[in-house]
Amino acid sequence: MLARSRELPWFSGGILAALVLAAVFAPYLGLQHPTDGDITQKLIPPVWMERGDWEHPLGTDRFGRDVLSRVVHGSRISLIVSLIAIGVAGTLGTTLGLISGYRGGLTDSVLMRLTDIGLSLPTILIAVVLVAVSEPSFRNVILVIALLLWPRFARQVRGETLAIKEQDFVALAVVAGRSSAWIIRRHIFPNVVPTLLVISTLQVGYVILLEGTLSFLGVGVPPPNPAWGLMIADGRGFLATAWWISFFPGLAMLSTVLAVNLMGDWLRDHLDPKLRQLGGRAVAPDAPAPAPAAVGQAGARGAAAGANGG
């Protein structure tokens, strides 16, 4: 178990590397423009099917737009939304979690009640309502996702802070007359960074699914932007005749979320010392046990003593 946890996640790492490279270099890959269509080339199947051609390797949609180009450029939208939303939510949630955990008292009670309210809200329903009321746009989608995501960071960071502030090095800093802000910045925050890395990685897949859900429902990134959820929604009426319109963006979303979750699990196993200790104990039973030999030696000594007594 310990050996497996230390192995690099090549599968998820490869998928994520391909996603990042596609998102960064999408304009330079020589693909067709994702929003330009040719109605005379609509619903062309993938290249391995009858009537398929290499000009559109994954086919075209009902407006004649290249599916491959839209899937690749859609990764840019998913990556940007995830990074900005998690960055905003992580900053807000971490700040409130550090303050709540370190200060305690009334401050902790008020902030944690707000966190409990945020965690109790039905995420997709509230997101749909907020985005619909504020008009669907790229900026509003990011703000709504960040607003719904910060309680997850605040709750976890607050718990970590409660444990860290009881350590001796924090008590020594208090005795030395250091301010609360200095202690949080120099002692507590560096110790919660591994937890933040794990939480942020695991939330990437959740944000991609949430953004895809909002786009699928028509309240996310507005058309004609090549969002994966919007592409799946465009093809739902053609599943029997042009399945590739929804299949390939859905496959891209599935692969990305799976890879991110596997990477998050690996980071958690790698950075959490408790899990490393459990892994080390799990390997111990594989070692040969010397008990039978000890029992045999004890029996031999008993037999020899009996012979001498006789």
Coordinates of C-alpha atoms in Angstrom, one line a residue:
M1 CA 0.0 0.0 0.0
L2 CA 2.8 2.4 0.9
A3 CA 4.7 1.6 -2.3
R4 CA 1.5 2.1 -4.4
S5 CA 0.9 5.5 -2.8
R6 CA 4.4 6.7 -3.7
E7 CA 4.0 5.7 -7.4
L8 CA 3.5 8.6 -9.7
P9 CA 0.0 8.8 -11.2
W10 CA 1.1 8.5 -14.8
F11 CA -2.5 8.0 -16.2
S12 CA -4.0 11.0 -14.5
G13 CA -0.8 13.1 -15.0
G14 CA -0.8 12.3 -18.7
I15 CA -4.4 13.3 -19.1
L16 CA -4.0 16.5 -17.2
A17 CA -0.8 17.4 -19.1
A18 CA -2.7 16.9 -22.4
L19 CA -5.5 19.1 -21.1
V20 CA -3.2 21.9 -20.1
L21 CA -1.2 21.7 -23.3
A22 CA -4.4 21.7 -25.4
A23 CA -5.8 24.7 -23.4
V24 CA -2.6 26.7 -23.6
F25 CA -1.7 26.0 -27.2
A26 CA -5.2 25.6 -28.7
P27 CA -4.9 28.7 -31.0
Y28 CA -1.6 27.4 -32.4
L29 CA -2.7 23.8 -33.2
G30 CA -3.9 24.7 -36.7
L31 CA -7.5 23.8 -35.9
Q32 CA -10.6 25.5 -37.4
H33 CA -12.2 28.3 -35.5
P34 CA -14.5 26.8 -32.9
T35 CA -17.4 29.2 -33.6
D36 CA -17.1 29.3 -37.4
G37 CA -19.6 27.0 -39.2
D38 CA -20.5 25.9 -42.7
I39 CA -24.1 24.8 -43.0
T40 CA -23.2 22.8 -46.1
Q41 CA -21.0 20.6 -44.0
K42 CA -23.3 20.0 -41.0
L43 CA -23.5 16.6 -39.3
I44 CA -20.5 15.1 -41.0
P45 CA -19.5 11.9 -39.0
P46 CA -16.1 11.1 -37.6
V47 CA -13.3 10.2 -40.0
W48 CA -13.6 6.4 -39.5
M49 CA -17.3 6.4 -40.5
E50 CA -18.9 6.5 -43.9
R51 CA -18.8 10.1 -45.3
G52 CA -16.2 11.1 -42.7
D53 CA -13.1 13.1 -43.8
W54 CA -9.8 14.2 -42.3
E55 CA -10.8 17.9 -42.5
H56 CA -13.1 17.2 -39.5
P57 CA -11.6 14.1 -37.7
L58 CA -14.4 14.0 -35.0
G59 CA -17.2 15.3 -37.3
T60 CA -19.2 18.4 -37.3
D61 CA -22.3 19.6 -35.4
R62 CA -25.7 20.8 -36.7
F63 CA -24.2 24.2 -37.7
G64 CA -21.1 22.7 -39.5
R65 CA -18.7 23.6 -36.7
D66 CA -15.7 21.3 -36.2
V67 CA -16.2 19.1 -33.1
L68 CA -12.5 18.5 -32.5
S69 CA -11.8 22.3 -32.5
R70 CA -14.7 22.9 -30.1
V71 CA -13.6 20.2 -27.7
V72 CA -10.0 21.5 -27.6
H73 CA -11.1 25.1 -27.1
G74 CA -13.6 24.0 -24.5
S75 CA -10.8 22.8 -22.4
R76 CA -9.6 26.4 -22.1
I77 CA -13.0 27.4 -20.7
S78 CA -13.1 24.6 -18.2
L79 CA -9.5 25.3 -17.1
I80 CA -9.9 29.0 -16.7
V81 CA -13.2 28.7 -14.8
S82 CA -11.7 26.1 -12.5
L83 CA -8.5 28.1 -11.8
I84 CA -10.2 31.4 -11.2
A85 CA -13.2 30.1 -9.2
I86 CA -11.0 27.9 -7.0
G87 CA -8.5 30.7 -6.5
V88 CA -11.2 33.1 -5.4
A89 CA -13.0 30.6 -3.2
G90 CA -9.8 29.3 -1.8
T91 CA -8.5 32.7 -0.9
L92 CA -11.8 33.8 0.8
G93 CA -12.3 30.4 2.5
T94 CA -8.7 30.1 3.7
T95 CA -8.7 33.7 5.2
L96 CA -12.0 33.2 7.0
G97 CA -10.9 29.7 8.2
L98 CA -7.6 31.0 9.6
I99 CA -9.3 33.9 11.4
S100 CA -12.1 31.7 12.8
G101 CA -9.8 28.9 14.0
Y102 CA -7.3 31.2 15.6
R103 CA -9.5 33.8 17.2
G104 CA -12.2 31.5 18.4
G105 CA -15.1 32.8 20.6
L106 CA -17.8 34.9 19.0
T107 CA -15.8 35.4 15.8
D108 CA -15.6 31.6 15.3
S109 CA -19.3 31.1 16.1
V110 CA -20.4 33.8 13.6
L111 CA -18.1 32.6 10.8
M112 CA -18.9 29.0 11.2
R113 CA -22.7 29.6 11.2
L114 CA -22.2 31.4 7.9
T115 CA -20.2 28.4 6.7
D116 CA -22.9 26.0 7.8
I117 CA -25.5 28.0 5.9
G118 CA -23.3 27.9 2.8
L119 CA -22.7 24.1 3.1
S120 CA -26.4 23.4 3.6
L121 CA -27.5 25.2 0.4
P122 CA -28.4 23.0 -2.7
T123 CA -25.5 23.9 -4.9
I124 CA -26.9 23.4 -8.4
L125 CA -30.3 24.9 -7.6
I126 CA -28.8 28.0 -6.0
A127 CA -26.3 28.3 -8.8
V128 CA -29.0 28.1 -11.4
V129 CA -31.1 30.8 -9.6
L130 CA -28.2 33.1 -9.1
V131 CA -26.8 32.9 -12.6
A132 CA -30.3 33.2 -14.1
V133 CA -31.1 36.3 -12.1
S134 CA -27.7 38.0 -12.8
E135 CA -27.7 37.1 -16.5
P136 CA -25.5 34.2 -17.8
S137 CA -22.0 35.3 -18.5
F138 CA -18.5 34.0 -18.1
R139 CA -17.8 36.4 -15.1
N140 CA -21.1 35.6 -13.4
V141 CA -20.5 31.8 -13.6
I142 CA -17.1 32.2 -11.9
L143 CA -18.5 34.4 -9.2
V144 CA -21.4 32.1 -8.4
I145 CA -19.2 29.0 -8.3
A146 CA -16.7 30.8 -6.0
L147 CA -19.6 32.0 -3.8
L148 CA -20.8 28.4 -3.3
L149 CA -17.3 26.9 -2.9
W150 CA -15.6 28.9 -0.2
P151 CA -17.4 27.2 2.8
R152 CA -15.6 23.9 1.9
F153 CA -12.2 25.6 2.3
A154 CA -13.2 27.6 5.4
R155 CA -14.4 24.5 7.3
Q156 CA -11.3 22.4 6.5
V157 CA -8.8 25.2 7.2
R158 CA -10.6 26.1 10.5
G159 CA -10.2 22.5 11.7
E160 CA -6.5 22.5 10.8
T161 CA -6.0 25.8 12.5
L162 CA -7.6 24.6 15.7
A163 CA -5.0 21.8 15.9
I164 CA -2.0 23.8 14.9
K165 CA -2.5 26.7 17.3
E166 CA -2.2 24.3 20.2
Q167 CA 1.4 23.4 19.2
D168 CA 4.4 24.5 21.3
F169 CA 5.9 26.7 18.6
V170 CA 2.7 28.8 18.4
A171 CA 2.7 29.2 22.2
L172 CA 6.3 30.3 22.1
A173 CA 5.5 32.9 19.5
V174 CA 2.7 34.2 21.7
V175 CA 5.0 34.4 24.7
A176 CA 7.5 36.3 22.5
G177 CA 4.9 38.9 21.9
R178 CA 4.2 38.2 18.2
S179 CA 1.0 39.6 16.8
S180 CA -1.8 37.3 15.7
A181 CA -1.3 38.3 12.0
W182 CA 2.4 37.4 12.2
I183 CA 1.7 34.0 13.9
I184 CA -1.0 33.1 11.3
R185 CA 1.3 34.2 8.4
R186 CA 4.5 32.6 9.6
H187 CA 3.4 29.5 11.6
I188 CA -0.2 28.5 10.8
F189 CA -0.7 29.2 7.1
P190 CA 2.4 27.2 6.0
N191 CA 1.2 24.2 7.8
V192 CA -2.2 24.2 6.1
V193 CA -0.8 24.6 2.6
P194 CA -0.7 20.7 2.0
T195 CA -4.3 20.5 2.9
L196 CA -5.2 23.4 0.6
L197 CA -3.4 21.7 -2.3
V198 CA -5.4 18.5 -1.8
I199 CA -8.7 20.3 -1.4
S200 CA -8.0 22.5 -4.5
T201 CA -7.1 19.5 -6.6
L202 CA -10.2 17.6 -5.6
Q203 CA -12.4 20.7 -6.3
V204 CA -11.3 21.1 -9.9
G205 CA -13.4 18.1 -11.0
Y206 CA -16.4 19.4 -9.1
V207 CA -16.1 22.9 -10.6
I208 CA -15.8 21.4 -14.1
L209 CA -19.0 19.3 -13.6
L210 CA -20.8 22.3 -12.1
E211 CA -19.8 24.6 -14.9
G212 CA -20.8 21.9 -17.4
T213 CA -24.2 21.4 -15.6
L214 CA -24.9 25.2 -15.7
S215 CA -24.0 25.3 -19.4
F216 CA -26.1 22.3 -20.2
L217 CA -29.1 23.9 -18.5
G218 CA -28.5 27.1 -20.5
V219 CA -27.5 29.4 -17.6
G220 CA -23.7 28.9 -17.8
V221 CA -21.2 30.2 -20.4
P222 CA -23.4 31.6 -23.1
P223 CA -23.3 30.4 -26.7
P224 CA -21.6 30.2 -29.1
N225 CA -18.6 29.7 -26.8
P226 CA -17.4 26.0 -27.0
A227 CA -18.2 25.0 -23.4
W228 CA -18.4 21.2 -22.9
G229 CA -21.8 21.3 -21.2
L230 CA -23.2 23.5 -23.9
M231 CA -21.9 21.1 -26.6
I232 CA -23.6 18.2 -24.8
A233 CA -26.8 20.1 -24.7
D234 CA -26.6 21.0 -28.4
G235 CA -26.3 17.3 -29.3
R236 CA -28.9 15.8 -27.1
G237 CA -31.5 16.0 -29.9
F238 CA -29.2 14.2 -32.3
L239 CA -28.2 11.2 -30.2
A240 CA -29.7 8.7 -32.6
T241 CA -28.3 10.2 -35.8
A242 CA -25.3 12.3 -34.8
W243 CA -24.1 10.9 -31.5
W244 CA -20.6 12.3 -31.8
I245 CA -21.8 15.9 -31.1
S246 CA -22.4 15.0 -27.4
F247 CA -20.2 12.0 -27.0
F248 CA -16.7 13.6 -27.5
P249 CA -17.3 16.6 -25.2
G250 CA -18.8 14.2 -22.6
L251 CA -15.8 11.9 -22.9
A252 CA -13.4 14.8 -22.5
M253 CA -15.3 15.9 -19.3
L254 CA -15.4 12.4 -17.9
S255 CA -11.6 11.8 -18.5
T256 CA -10.7 15.2 -17.0
V257 CA -12.8 14.7 -13.9
L258 CA -11.5 11.2 -13.4
A259 CA -7.9 12.3 -13.9
V260 CA -8.2 15.2 -11.4
N261 CA -9.8 13.0 -8.8
L262 CA -7.1 10.4 -9.1
M263 CA -4.5 13.1 -8.8
G264 CA -6.2 14.5 -5.7
D265 CA -6.3 11.0 -4.1
W266 CA -2.6 10.6 -4.8
L267 CA -1.7 14.0 -3.3
R268 CA -3.8 13.2 -0.2
D269 CA -1.9 9.9 0.3
H270 CA 1.4 11.5 -0.4
L271 CA 1.0 14.6 1.8
D272 CA -1.0 13.2 4.7
P273 CA 1.5 11.8 7.3
K274 CA -1.3 9.8 9.0
L275 CA -2.0 7.9 5.8
R276 CA 1.7 7.3 5.3
Q277 CA 2.0 5.8 8.7
L278 CA -1.0 3.6 8.0
G279 CA 0.6 2.5 4.8
G280 CA 3.8 1.6 6.6
R281 CA 2.0 -0.5 9.1
A282 CA 0.1 -2.2 6.3
V283 CA 3.3 -3.5 4.8
A284 CA 4.5 -5.0 8.1
P285 CA 2.5 -8.3 7.9
D286 CA 4.4 -9.2 4.6
A287 CA 7.6 -9.6 6.5
P288 CA 8.5 -13.2 7.6
A289 CA 7.5 -13.8 11.2
P290 CA 10.1 -15.3 13.5
A291 CA 7.5 -16.6 15.9
P292 CA 7.6 -20.3 14.8
A293 CA 11.4 -20.4 15.2
A294 CA 11.1 -18.9 18.7
V295 CA 8.5 -21.5 19.6
G296 CA 10.7 -24.3 18.2
Q297 CA 13.7 -23.1 20.2
A298 CA 11.6 -22.8 23.4
G299 CA 10.3 -26.4 22.8
A300 CA 13.8 -27.6 22.3
R301 CA 15.0 -26.0 25.5
G302 CA 12.1 -27.5 27.4
A303 CA 12.9 -30.9 26.0
A304 CA 16.5 -30.6 26.9
A305 CA 15.6 -29.5 30.4
G306 CA 13.3 -32.4 30.8
A307 CA 16.0 -34.8 29.6
N308 CA 18.5 -33.4 32.1
G309 CA 16.0 -33.6 34.9
G310 CA 15.3 -37.2 34.0

